[in-house]
Amino acid sequence: MGRSPLQVHQFPCLSDNYGYLVHDPVSGETAVIDTPDVAPILKALDETGWQLTYILNTHHHFDHAGGNQKIKEKTGCKVIGPKNEAAKIPGLDRAVGDGDTVALGSQRAMVFDVPGHTAGHIAYWFEEAGIAFVGDTLFALGCGRIFEGTPEQMWSSLQKLMTMPDDTIVYCAHEYTQSNAAFALSVEPQNEALVSRSRQIDELRAAGKPTVPSTMALEKATNPFLRPTSKDLQANINKLGAPIVEVFAETRRLKDNF
Ligand code: ZN
Ligand code: FE
Protein backbone atom coordinates (compact mmCIF):
# COMPACT_ATOMS: atom_id res chain seq x y z
CA MET A 1 0.00 0.00 0.00
CA GLY A 2 2.95 2.31 -0.50
CA ARG A 3 2.30 3.58 -4.01
CA SER A 4 -0.24 6.26 -3.09
CA PRO A 5 0.80 9.90 -3.49
CA LEU A 6 -1.54 10.62 -0.58
CA GLN A 7 -0.81 9.78 3.04
CA VAL A 8 -3.68 8.35 5.08
CA HIS A 9 -3.62 8.46 8.87
CA GLN A 10 -6.24 6.11 10.32
CA PHE A 11 -7.44 6.24 13.93
CA PRO A 12 -10.33 4.82 15.96
CA CYS A 13 -13.26 7.05 17.01
CA LEU A 14 -16.30 6.36 19.21
CA SER A 15 -16.93 2.64 19.73
CA ASP A 16 -16.34 1.30 16.24
CA ASN A 17 -15.84 4.20 13.79
CA TYR A 18 -12.63 5.05 11.99
CA GLY A 19 -11.42 8.58 11.41
CA TYR A 20 -9.11 9.31 8.48
CA LEU A 21 -6.79 12.20 7.78
CA VAL A 22 -5.77 12.36 4.13
CA HIS A 23 -2.69 14.44 3.37
CA ASP A 24 -1.17 15.63 0.11
CA PRO A 25 2.54 16.06 0.90
CA VAL A 26 3.08 18.19 -2.23
CA SER A 27 0.72 21.02 -1.25
CA GLY A 28 0.36 20.30 2.46
CA GLU A 29 -3.43 20.20 2.12
CA THR A 30 -5.22 17.83 4.48
CA ALA A 31 -8.76 16.51 4.68
CA VAL A 32 -10.58 14.61 7.37
CA ILE A 33 -13.12 12.09 6.12
CA ASP A 34 -16.21 12.66 8.29
CA THR A 35 -16.18 13.92 11.87
CA PRO A 36 -17.29 11.06 14.12
CA ASP A 37 -15.77 12.73 17.19
CA VAL A 38 -13.86 15.93 17.92
CA ALA A 39 -11.05 15.08 20.35
CA PRO A 40 -9.52 12.17 18.39
CA ILE A 41 -9.45 14.28 15.21
CA LEU A 42 -7.74 17.20 16.94
CA LYS A 43 -5.29 14.74 18.50
CA ALA A 44 -4.55 13.18 15.11
CA LEU A 45 -3.90 16.64 13.64
CA ASP A 46 -1.62 17.40 16.54
CA GLU A 47 0.31 14.15 16.18
CA THR A 48 0.79 14.46 12.44
CA GLY A 49 1.43 18.19 12.48
CA TRP A 50 -0.94 18.48 9.51
CA GLN A 51 -3.20 21.54 9.12
CA LEU A 52 -6.78 20.79 8.24
CA THR A 53 -8.01 22.19 4.91
CA TYR A 54 -11.31 20.30 4.47
CA ILE A 55 -13.89 18.12 6.08
CA LEU A 56 -15.18 15.68 3.45
CA ASN A 57 -18.52 14.30 4.62
CA THR A 58 -20.03 11.10 3.26
CA HIS A 59 -23.48 11.44 4.85
CA HIS A 60 -25.44 13.22 7.55
CA HIS A 61 -25.47 10.67 10.40
CA PHE A 62 -24.22 11.99 13.73
CA ASP A 63 -21.23 9.63 13.78
CA HIS A 64 -20.13 11.16 10.44
CA ALA A 65 -21.02 14.87 10.59
CA GLY A 66 -21.57 15.41 14.34
CA GLY A 67 -18.16 17.00 14.86
CA ASN A 68 -18.34 19.36 11.86
CA GLN A 69 -19.07 22.62 13.71
CA LYS A 70 -16.44 22.20 16.40
CA ILE A 71 -13.74 21.02 14.00
CA LYS A 72 -14.56 23.91 11.67
CA GLU A 73 -14.38 26.41 14.54
CA LYS A 74 -11.08 25.06 15.82
CA THR A 75 -9.32 24.74 12.45
CA GLY A 76 -11.01 27.16 10.06
CA CYS A 77 -11.40 24.38 7.50
CA LYS A 78 -14.05 24.25 4.77
CA VAL A 79 -16.81 21.65 4.80
CA ILE A 80 -17.57 19.70 1.63
CA GLY A 81 -20.48 17.26 1.65
CA PRO A 82 -23.41 15.64 -0.11
CA LYS A 83 -25.62 17.85 -2.25
CA ASN A 84 -28.65 15.59 -1.87
CA GLU A 85 -28.76 15.98 1.91
CA ALA A 86 -27.08 19.39 2.12
CA ALA A 87 -29.56 20.76 4.69
CA LYS A 88 -28.52 18.05 7.16
CA ILE A 89 -24.75 18.74 6.99
CA PRO A 90 -23.64 21.22 9.69
CA GLY A 91 -21.41 24.04 8.43
CA LEU A 92 -21.54 22.95 4.79
CA ASP A 93 -19.57 25.26 2.44
CA ARG A 94 -19.68 23.27 -0.79
CA ALA A 95 -22.27 20.70 -1.85
CA VAL A 96 -21.14 17.98 -4.25
CA GLY A 97 -22.72 15.07 -6.09
CA ASP A 98 -22.27 12.53 -8.85
CA GLY A 99 -19.50 13.44 -11.27
CA ASP A 100 -18.15 16.38 -9.27
CA THR A 101 -14.48 16.44 -8.38
CA VAL A 102 -12.89 17.58 -5.16
CA ALA A 103 -9.28 18.74 -5.24
CA LEU A 104 -6.90 18.03 -2.39
CA GLY A 105 -3.74 19.81 -3.44
CA SER A 106 -2.37 17.96 -6.45
CA GLN A 107 -4.86 15.10 -6.13
CA ARG A 108 -8.48 14.82 -7.20
CA ALA A 109 -11.37 12.80 -5.85
CA MET A 110 -14.31 11.90 -8.01
CA VAL A 111 -17.64 11.95 -6.19
CA PHE A 112 -20.19 9.14 -6.57
CA ASP A 113 -23.77 9.42 -5.42
CA VAL A 114 -24.34 6.17 -3.53
CA PRO A 115 -27.86 6.43 -2.05
CA GLY A 116 -29.38 3.65 0.05
CA HIS A 117 -27.99 3.93 3.58
CA THR A 118 -29.05 7.59 3.44
CA ALA A 119 -30.75 9.33 0.52
CA GLY A 120 -27.80 11.57 -0.27
CA HIS A 121 -24.80 9.42 0.71
CA ILE A 122 -21.66 10.05 -1.39
CA ALA A 123 -18.29 8.33 -1.79
CA TYR A 124 -14.92 9.88 -2.70
CA TRP A 125 -12.60 8.12 -5.16
CA PHE A 126 -9.03 9.42 -5.45
CA GLU A 127 -8.34 7.68 -8.74
CA GLU A 128 -4.64 8.45 -9.17
CA ALA A 129 -3.92 7.60 -5.54
CA GLY A 130 -5.97 4.41 -5.89
CA ILE A 131 -7.96 4.95 -2.70
CA ALA A 132 -11.66 5.39 -1.95
CA PHE A 133 -13.64 6.51 1.08
CA VAL A 134 -17.02 4.82 1.02
CA GLY A 135 -18.54 5.80 4.38
CA ASP A 136 -21.38 3.49 5.42
CA THR A 137 -22.18 2.23 1.91
CA LEU A 138 -19.65 -0.59 1.47
CA PHE A 139 -18.09 -2.23 4.52
CA ALA A 140 -15.39 -4.84 4.69
CA LEU A 141 -17.52 -7.97 4.09
CA GLY A 142 -20.72 -5.96 4.41
CA CYS A 143 -22.81 -3.03 3.30
CA GLY A 144 -24.73 -0.31 5.12
CA ARG A 145 -28.22 -0.82 6.41
CA ILE A 146 -30.81 0.59 4.03
CA PHE A 147 -32.35 3.38 6.11
CA GLU A 148 -33.44 5.92 3.49
CA GLY A 149 -33.49 4.01 0.24
CA THR A 150 -34.50 0.82 -1.50
CA PRO A 151 -32.54 -2.38 -2.18
CA GLU A 152 -32.56 -1.36 -5.87
CA GLN A 153 -30.82 1.92 -5.02
CA MET A 154 -28.30 0.28 -2.72
CA TRP A 155 -27.45 -2.40 -5.27
CA SER A 156 -26.99 0.24 -7.95
CA SER A 157 -24.74 2.23 -5.59
CA LEU A 158 -22.60 -0.83 -4.88
CA GLN A 159 -22.36 -1.52 -8.62
CA LYS A 160 -20.98 2.01 -9.10
CA LEU A 161 -18.28 1.28 -6.53
CA MET A 162 -17.53 -1.99 -8.34
CA THR A 163 -16.45 0.02 -11.40
CA MET A 164 -13.35 1.14 -9.48
CA PRO A 165 -10.22 -0.89 -10.30
CA ASP A 166 -9.64 -4.10 -8.34
CA ASP A 167 -6.53 -2.72 -6.64
CA THR A 168 -8.43 0.28 -5.22
CA ILE A 169 -7.88 0.49 -1.46
CA VAL A 170 -11.25 0.83 0.22
CA TYR A 171 -11.62 2.72 3.48
CA CYS A 172 -14.98 2.20 5.17
CA ALA A 173 -16.22 4.00 8.25
CA HIS A 174 -16.69 1.19 10.77
CA GLU A 175 -14.91 -1.84 12.19
CA TYR A 176 -17.79 -4.27 11.66
CA THR A 177 -15.78 -6.89 9.81
CA GLN A 178 -15.77 -9.75 12.30
CA SER A 179 -19.54 -9.83 12.70
CA ASN A 180 -19.94 -9.30 8.95
CA ALA A 181 -17.72 -12.35 8.41
CA ALA A 182 -19.99 -14.52 10.55
CA PHE A 183 -22.95 -13.56 8.40
CA ALA A 184 -21.00 -13.93 5.14
CA LEU A 185 -19.98 -17.47 6.10
CA SER A 186 -23.61 -18.31 6.85
CA VAL A 187 -24.68 -17.47 3.28
CA GLU A 188 -21.62 -18.66 1.34
CA PRO A 189 -19.74 -21.25 3.40
CA GLN A 190 -18.32 -22.85 0.21
CA ASN A 191 -16.32 -19.69 -0.64
CA GLU A 192 -12.71 -20.60 0.16
CA ALA A 193 -11.44 -17.03 -0.20
CA LEU A 194 -14.04 -16.01 2.39
CA VAL A 195 -13.11 -18.84 4.76
CA SER A 196 -9.45 -17.86 4.67
CA ARG A 197 -10.20 -14.13 4.96
CA SER A 198 -12.38 -14.84 7.96
CA ARG A 199 -9.47 -16.62 9.67
CA GLN A 200 -7.20 -13.64 9.01
CA ILE A 201 -9.85 -11.30 10.44
CA ASP A 202 -10.05 -13.34 13.63
CA GLU A 203 -6.27 -13.17 13.97
CA LEU A 204 -6.18 -9.41 13.37
CA ARG A 205 -8.95 -8.74 15.89
CA ALA A 206 -7.38 -11.06 18.48
CA ALA A 207 -4.23 -8.93 18.12
CA GLY A 208 -6.28 -5.72 18.45
CA LYS A 209 -5.52 -4.69 14.87
CA PRO A 210 -7.88 -3.09 12.31
CA THR A 211 -9.28 -5.13 9.41
CA VAL A 212 -9.80 -1.91 7.40
CA PRO A 213 -8.84 -0.93 4.71
CA SER A 214 -9.43 -3.69 2.21
CA THR A 215 -9.38 -3.75 -1.60
CA MET A 216 -12.09 -3.97 -4.24
CA ALA A 217 -10.63 -7.29 -5.41
CA LEU A 218 -10.96 -8.78 -1.94
CA GLU A 219 -14.49 -7.43 -1.50
CA LYS A 220 -15.59 -8.74 -4.90
CA ALA A 221 -14.21 -12.18 -4.00
CA THR A 222 -15.66 -12.42 -0.49
CA ASN A 223 -18.35 -9.80 0.30
CA PRO A 224 -21.81 -11.40 -0.05
CA PHE A 225 -23.38 -8.02 -0.92
CA LEU A 226 -21.19 -7.83 -4.03
CA ARG A 227 -21.85 -11.48 -4.90
CA PRO A 228 -25.57 -11.83 -5.72
CA THR A 229 -24.48 -13.54 -8.96
CA SER A 230 -22.88 -16.39 -6.97
CA LYS A 231 -24.86 -19.58 -7.61
CA ASP A 232 -23.79 -20.98 -4.23
CA LEU A 233 -25.05 -17.87 -2.44
CA GLN A 234 -28.30 -17.90 -4.43
CA ALA A 235 -28.90 -21.56 -3.60
CA ASN A 236 -28.09 -21.09 0.09
CA ILE A 237 -30.71 -18.36 0.47
CA ASN A 238 -33.34 -20.13 -1.68
CA LYS A 239 -33.04 -17.63 -4.54
CA LEU A 240 -31.36 -19.75 -7.22
CA GLY A 241 -31.96 -18.07 -10.59
CA ALA A 242 -33.89 -15.13 -9.09
CA PRO A 243 -33.32 -11.59 -10.44
CA ILE A 244 -30.01 -10.24 -9.11
CA VAL A 245 -31.58 -7.36 -7.22
CA GLU A 246 -33.94 -9.79 -5.49
CA VAL A 247 -30.96 -11.89 -4.40
CA PHE A 248 -29.29 -8.75 -3.07
CA ALA A 249 -32.45 -7.64 -1.23
CA GLU A 250 -32.88 -11.06 0.39
CA THR A 251 -29.21 -11.09 1.48
CA ARG A 252 -29.68 -7.66 3.09
CA ARG A 253 -32.94 -8.78 4.75
CA LEU A 254 -31.25 -11.88 6.19
CA LYS A 255 -28.37 -9.77 7.54
CA ASP A 256 -30.83 -7.38 9.21
CA ASN A 257 -32.24 -10.35 11.10
CA PHE A 258 -28.96 -12.22 11.68
ZN1 ZN B 1 -24.40 6.01 8.80
FE1 FE C 1 -21.83 5.28 10.60
PDB file of C-alpha atoms and ligand atoms in Angstrom, residues 59 61 64 117 136, ligand 1:
ATOM      1  CA  HIS A  59     -23.479  11.436   4.853  1.00  0.00           C
ATOM      2  CA  HIS A  61     -25.470  10.674  10.397  1.00  0.00           C
ATOM      3  CA  HIS A  64     -20.133  11.163  10.443  1.00  0.00           C
ATOM      4  CA  HIS A 117     -27.994   3.929   3.577  1.00  0.00           C
ATOM      5  CA  ASP A 136     -21.377   3.492   5.420  1.00  0.00           C
TER       6      ASP A 136
HETATM    7 ZN    ZN B   1     -24.400   6.013   8.800  1.00  0.00          ZN
END
